[in-house]
Amino acid sequence: MARYHIETYGCTANRGESRQIERALRQGGHHPVEEPRAADVAILNTCTVVETTEDRMLRRARELDEETPADLVVTGCMALAQGEAFEAAGVDAEVLHWDDVPEHVRNGECPTATPDIDPVVDGVVGILPIARGCTSDCSYCITKRATGRIDSPPVEANVEKARALVHAGARELRVTGQDTGVYGMDDGERRLHVLLERICTDIEGDFRVRVGMANPKGVHGIREELARVFAEQEKLYNFLHVPVQSGSDAVLGDMRRQHTVDEFREVVETFDAHLGEWTLSTDFVVGFPTETAHDYEQSLALLREVRPEKVNVTRFSKRPGTDAAEMPGLGGQTKKDRSSEMTEVKMDVVGAAHEGMVGSEREVLLVEDGTEDSLVGYDRAYRQVAVPGAERAGVEVGDVVTCEVTGHNTVYALGELV
């Protein structure tokens, strides 16, 4: 679990983005610290209103680069509009979109719910941790020490927690865990598909369900059953987050990831066969210590082949006490170059997916405030849609609206109320 320090500059929108980042980090078991020197990662959310502001952002980035022992992440308006300025100023930082910051901080590790995490409603979103721990032993992951083996409450107990969230006003349930795909394995049988079907059929109300991260190995053994439930239950978002991490079986072996590239492909093919439109989300770690140029090219090829609608690209960094930390590492420039190239390919792939939405009508559940008078929600495939002018039109968070997609900003669509 990482200790993070976050600083935010600029407008209310930027502060809102920082709250979203912190919410995701806290749900993943990461903890805030006041001083950059005590942090494993520092996050600088930037503004770029005028030249003096830009100078201030570069100066602060240089200071954080020096003060923070590990990683520096730069996000926000200046990062997106003038990301190259930080490298030109000699700042060693990962420049990321707001939405990509939590996954980068996670460094390919499973999200780690802390013992005090209970089901909670945040606005109209209900957070439902279904289990604690995992069955993996990844060589780069430090969270295993904190979580231990999988500990799965009974299906009925989780259904009751989900029912309580819906009764408390949740319109969207986010099923979370270190690895949702192995829920039930401590009793000898994966039961994620059983739990999801029970939540959708046993609980009355108008709500939707998003399944959180599930490693490919866990999903592979129940892929047919799980895809069938997705196809049959309208309350389920057609969305699956299965982090492949590498397109090379050799690297996956060194990572001790337990799955193969072909098993990941088979999961994708199964969902393709059962669902019309759905969103595949996956992760890649680039620059793992044993990753050769050929291994990296295999990852690029896999990204282009499966064309996921959401991709998290993480530049490998060592976690103290892990086996991977003892391996001779790749040079920082090599990791940076590979990360930059894969991010470019990612943006092309993700942008094409959102470009394909333009002109279509979507039923969108609005779940959070956007910038100015916009609201943000998700369609049936859990593709993010921002709706400018929604509040002015009298629409509220929690409403389901029909939108025509009129454009996109690469990683999300823009919708106009119909």
C-alpha atoms as one frame of an Amber mdcrd trajectory, in Angstrom:
protein
   0.000   0.000   0.000   1.372   3.404  -0.965   1.589   6.595   1.059   0.614
   9.503  -1.144   0.950  13.285  -0.930  -1.324  15.354  -3.168  -1.277  19.059
  -3.952  -3.948  20.834  -5.968  -3.831  24.194  -7.726  -6.401  26.078  -9.726
 -10.166  26.018  -9.964 -12.984  24.154  -8.270 -12.976  21.601 -11.092  -9.380
  20.705 -10.291 -10.235  20.319  -6.634 -13.078  18.026  -7.623 -10.708  15.912
  -9.714  -8.343  15.638  -6.744 -11.214  14.454  -4.560 -11.984  11.756  -7.123
  -8.329  10.691  -7.173  -8.161  10.569  -3.377 -11.418   8.638  -3.148 -10.056
   5.962  -5.470  -6.759   5.801  -3.603  -8.402   5.527  -0.183 -10.735   2.796
  -1.429  -7.644   0.959  -2.623  -6.064   1.072   0.817  -3.546   3.875   0.164
  -2.985   6.526   2.827  -2.366  10.290   2.664   0.655  11.929   4.293   1.284
  15.614   4.886   4.942  15.769   3.886   6.274  14.823   0.419   9.366  13.296
   2.028   7.179  10.734   3.793   5.361   9.749   0.598   5.893   6.866  -1.798
   4.326   9.012  -4.501   3.601  12.726  -4.813   0.755  13.966  -6.999   0.719
  17.499  -8.390  -2.624  18.595  -9.866  -1.720  21.617 -11.982  -3.257  24.796
 -13.318  -2.229  26.699 -16.448  -4.180  29.952 -16.453  -1.324  32.384 -17.110
   2.433  32.265 -17.660   3.224  33.071 -14.028   1.060  30.114 -12.986   2.947
  27.849 -15.398   6.263  28.995 -13.941   4.959  28.284 -10.456   3.839  24.786
 -11.502   7.240  23.969 -12.994   9.005  25.292  -9.903   6.818  23.253  -7.569
   7.239  20.152  -9.735  11.021  20.475  -9.506  10.780  20.852  -5.716   8.567
  17.776  -5.369  10.854  15.817  -7.679  13.687  16.521  -5.260  11.676  16.072
  -2.044   9.865  12.812  -2.834  11.987   9.644  -2.513   9.953   7.714  -5.079
   7.528   8.725  -7.844   6.143  12.076  -8.922   2.896  12.221 -10.895   1.844
  15.422 -12.629  -1.767  15.779 -13.734  -4.301  18.564 -14.304  -4.644  21.273
 -16.919  -0.989  22.119 -17.495  -0.049  18.447 -17.613  -2.613  17.811 -20.338
  -1.999  20.983 -22.338   1.775  21.350 -21.940   3.007  18.044 -20.624   6.271
  18.324 -22.533   7.213  21.411 -20.498   7.964  19.303 -17.437  10.456  17.071
 -19.217  12.033  20.133 -20.830  12.451  21.579 -17.336  14.290  18.467 -16.188
  11.446  17.121 -14.053  11.353  13.319 -13.801   7.611  12.796 -13.590   4.832
  10.683 -15.023   2.423  13.038 -16.827  -1.085  11.570 -16.686  -4.752  12.321
 -17.228  -6.710  12.662 -13.962  -8.508   9.325 -14.520  -5.230   7.418 -14.884
  -3.589   8.581 -11.647  -5.068   5.987  -9.233  -4.084   3.065 -11.464  -0.545
   4.418 -11.804  -0.172   4.775  -8.045  -1.376   1.201  -7.689   1.633   0.104
  -9.808  -0.161  -2.989 -11.106  -1.012  -4.124  -7.569  -4.443  -5.236  -6.491
  -6.570  -2.595  -4.735  -6.294  -3.173  -1.008  -9.347  -2.531   1.125  -8.357
  -1.762   4.693 -10.111  -3.499   7.602 -12.283  -0.451   8.341 -13.756  -0.326
   4.835 -17.475  -1.068   5.057 -20.225  -0.711   2.473 -20.803   3.011   2.001
 -22.933   5.265  -0.187 -21.030   8.156  -1.751 -23.638  10.326  -3.434 -25.593
   7.823  -5.547 -22.701   5.346  -5.738 -22.639   2.414  -3.317 -19.256   0.818
  -2.618 -19.578  -2.908  -1.910 -16.369  -4.729  -0.846 -17.240  -8.416  -1.331
 -14.040 -10.004   0.009 -10.592  -9.300   1.333  -7.293 -10.716   0.097  -6.393
 -12.647  -3.029  -4.923 -15.938  -4.233  -2.010 -14.383  -6.140   1.650 -13.972
  -5.228   2.839 -11.391  -7.762   6.564 -10.704  -7.507   6.133  -6.904  -7.645
   3.149  -6.513  -5.284   3.516  -5.444  -1.653  -0.187  -5.531  -0.769  -0.169
  -9.287  -0.205   1.444  -8.621   3.169  -1.493  -6.486   4.206  -4.336  -8.598
   2.856  -3.311 -12.232   3.081  -5.303 -14.989   1.415  -8.830 -14.560   0.103
 -11.519 -14.270   2.791 -15.006 -14.364   1.262 -18.170 -13.686   3.251 -21.165
 -15.824   2.195 -23.182 -14.808  -0.847 -26.215 -14.070   1.311 -24.211 -11.669
   3.498 -23.039  -9.690   0.485 -26.540  -9.642  -1.005 -27.827  -8.121   2.229
 -25.075  -5.486   2.166 -26.001  -4.665  -1.433 -29.681  -4.431  -0.501 -28.852
  -2.013   2.316 -26.901   0.206  -0.107 -29.807   0.309  -2.562 -32.242   1.129
   0.241 -29.875   3.923   1.311 -30.167   5.524  -2.127 -27.434   3.921  -4.217
 -28.212   3.926  -7.934 -24.902   2.344  -8.870 -23.253  -0.477  -6.936 -19.499
  -0.870  -7.371 -18.462  -4.390  -6.442 -14.882  -4.196  -5.184 -12.147  -6.451
  -3.848  -8.475  -7.256  -4.323  -9.536  -9.752  -6.991 -13.289 -10.154  -7.454
 -12.770 -13.098  -9.805 -11.630 -15.401  -6.997 -14.507 -14.594  -4.653 -15.411
 -17.871  -2.947 -12.112 -19.632  -3.627 -11.430 -19.947   0.106 -14.399 -22.345
   0.184 -13.155 -24.155  -2.918 -15.513 -22.661  -5.517 -15.546 -19.344  -7.391
 -18.937 -17.718  -6.833 -18.727 -14.245  -8.391 -21.299 -15.135 -11.048 -23.636
 -16.509  -8.375 -23.336 -13.348  -6.283 -23.939 -11.032  -9.233 -27.015 -12.966
 -10.337 -28.437 -12.867  -6.813 -27.852  -9.112  -6.473 -29.583  -8.443  -9.780
 -32.558 -10.774  -9.240 -33.146 -10.633  -5.477 -32.936  -6.894  -4.879 -35.791
  -4.664  -5.982 -35.022  -1.189  -7.265 -33.639   0.735 -10.196 -29.868   0.418
  -9.977 -26.860  -0.801 -11.920 -23.874  -2.899 -10.913 -20.235  -2.475 -11.908
 -17.819  -5.319 -11.254 -14.379  -4.272 -10.038 -10.990  -5.656 -10.966 -10.721
  -9.409 -11.548  -7.450 -11.053 -12.521  -7.527 -13.122 -15.733  -6.799 -16.441
 -13.965  -9.774 -16.129 -11.672 -12.144 -15.110 -14.457 -10.858 -17.760 -16.865
 -12.256 -20.644 -14.814 -15.791 -19.163 -14.762 -15.718 -17.196 -18.004 -18.707
 -18.955 -19.575 -20.863 -18.707 -16.449 -19.857 -15.092 -15.853 -20.454 -13.997
 -19.451 -23.877 -15.674 -19.371 -24.878 -13.695 -16.266 -23.706 -10.468 -17.904
 -25.775 -11.247 -20.988 -28.904 -12.079 -18.981 -28.883  -9.371 -16.303 -29.689
  -5.853 -17.512 -28.660  -4.333 -14.193 -25.047  -5.341 -14.833 -22.873  -2.899
 -16.722 -21.278  -4.719 -19.651 -17.830  -3.964 -18.288 -14.958  -6.164 -17.192
 -11.593  -5.061 -15.806  -9.070  -7.868 -16.349  -5.452  -6.645 -16.042  -3.196
  -8.649 -18.363  -0.061  -6.630 -17.380   2.105  -7.987 -20.237   1.777  -9.543
 -23.680   4.731 -11.827 -22.973   4.307 -15.158 -21.206   7.958 -14.964 -20.144
   7.387 -11.673 -18.314   4.094 -12.910 -16.854   6.027 -15.860 -15.455   8.606
 -13.570 -13.852   5.762 -11.474 -12.476   4.169 -14.691 -11.117   0.860 -13.577
 -12.577  -0.569 -17.156 -12.813  -2.293 -16.579 -16.180  -1.035 -16.810 -19.751
  -1.669 -14.439 -22.623  -3.856 -17.054 -24.307  -6.012 -17.399 -21.186  -6.535
 -13.637 -21.237  -7.484 -13.860 -24.922  -9.962 -16.651 -24.166 -11.685 -14.479
 -21.554 -12.023 -11.670 -24.101 -13.272 -14.044 -26.811 -15.898 -15.512 -24.472
 -17.316 -12.101 -23.609 -17.226 -11.124 -27.282 -19.334 -14.199 -28.044 -21.963
 -13.480 -25.369 -22.240  -9.681 -25.494 -22.833  -7.228 -28.291 -21.235  -4.027
 -27.019 -19.124  -4.246 -23.900 -16.104  -2.514 -22.412 -12.847  -4.308 -21.821
 -10.561  -2.588 -19.350  -7.033  -3.854 -18.884  -3.651  -2.835 -17.499  -0.086
  -3.041 -18.763   3.066  -2.684 -16.683   5.961  -1.600 -18.903   9.616  -1.727
 -17.962   9.473  -4.760 -15.673  13.094  -5.719 -14.862  13.136  -8.776 -17.149
  11.161  -7.200 -20.010  13.188  -7.374 -23.234  12.521  -5.296 -26.340  10.762
  -8.339 -27.833   8.592  -8.768 -24.722   7.597  -5.130 -24.920   6.707  -5.460
 -28.616   4.465  -8.403 -27.704   2.615  -6.152 -25.259   2.146  -3.507 -27.923
   0.887  -6.146 -30.350  -1.613  -7.467 -27.793  -2.900  -3.958 -27.096  -3.482
  -3.397 -30.808  -5.070  -6.833 -31.168  -7.671  -6.793 -28.382  -8.285  -3.017
 -28.562  -9.613  -2.453 -25.020 -11.856   0.560 -24.507 -10.046   1.461 -21.265
  -6.312   0.950 -20.711  -4.068   1.721 -17.756  -0.356   1.966 -18.609   2.019
   1.903 -15.638   5.762   2.423 -15.726   7.251  -0.169 -13.375   8.690   1.069
 -10.105  10.130  -1.074  -7.332   8.195  -1.719  -4.142  10.521  -2.266  -1.155
  10.580  -5.810   0.146   9.193  -7.414  -3.029  11.101  -9.976  -5.068  11.024
  -7.739  -8.128  12.814  -5.008  -6.177  15.851  -7.285  -5.975  16.048  -7.755
  -9.752  18.487  -5.637 -11.792  16.259  -2.952 -13.272  15.993  -1.401 -16.693
  17.238   2.124 -17.238  14.885   4.941 -16.395  14.965   6.279 -19.964  14.047
   2.868 -21.370  11.051   2.648 -19.082  10.031   6.201 -19.881  10.305   5.651
 -23.637   8.275   2.454 -23.537   5.642   4.037 -21.319   5.342   7.038 -23.637
   5.044   4.909 -26.774   2.467   2.564 -25.265   0.466   5.522 -23.975   0.347
   6.933 -27.511  -0.961   3.609 -28.836  -3.433   3.468 -25.959  -4.790   6.923
 -26.786  -5.265   5.913 -30.420  -7.120   2.736 -29.429  -9.281   4.367 -26.758
  -9.956   7.418 -28.926 -11.143   5.212 -31.784 -13.568   3.438 -29.441 -15.100
   6.734 -28.340 -15.113   8.083 -31.891 -17.233   5.068 -32.812 -19.857   6.211
 -30.292 -20.439   9.561 -32.019 -23.904   9.810 -33.535 -25.417   7.054 -31.393
 -28.031   7.429 -28.665 -27.123   6.188 -25.190 -29.063   5.594 -21.994 -26.850
   7.131 -19.323 -27.048   6.896 -15.537 -25.692  10.179 -14.150 -23.605   9.573
 -11.034 -21.469  12.652 -10.358 -20.935  16.350 -10.962 -18.772  17.456 -13.848
 -17.300  20.848 -14.647 -19.526  23.938 -14.586 -23.128  22.773 -15.169 -22.316
  19.355 -16.619 -23.026  15.964 -15.099 -21.131  12.738 -15.717 -22.481   9.241
 -16.061 -22.089   5.875 -17.724 -23.879   4.023 -20.485 -24.731   0.315 -20.434
 -21.154  -0.582 -21.397 -19.804   1.654 -18.617 -18.380   4.174 -21.058 -18.116
   7.574 -19.462 -20.348  10.275 -20.913 -20.159  13.945 -19.879 -23.383  15.890
 -20.460 -22.804  19.673 -20.672 -25.761  21.799 -19.597 -27.435  18.934 -17.759
 -27.982  20.864 -14.527 -29.329  23.849 -16.443 -31.833  21.509 -18.071 -33.084
  20.387 -14.656 -31.414  16.978 -14.669 -29.942  15.642 -11.418 -27.386  13.101
 -10.283 -29.156   9.742 -10.077 -31.305  10.338 -13.158 -31.205   8.090 -16.200
 -31.228  10.166 -19.388 -31.065   9.531 -23.101 -28.177  11.276 -24.824 -26.937
  11.611 -28.351 -23.160  11.338 -28.407 -21.935  14.443 -30.218 -18.189  14.183
 -29.660 -15.475  12.856 -27.425 -12.341  13.847 -25.559 -10.436  10.617 -26.260
 -11.118   8.959 -22.895 -14.775   9.957 -22.511 -17.731  10.845 -24.702 -19.727
  14.071 -24.845 -23.498  13.728 -24.848 -26.406  16.016 -25.620 -29.743  15.437
 -23.901 -32.420  14.063 -26.239
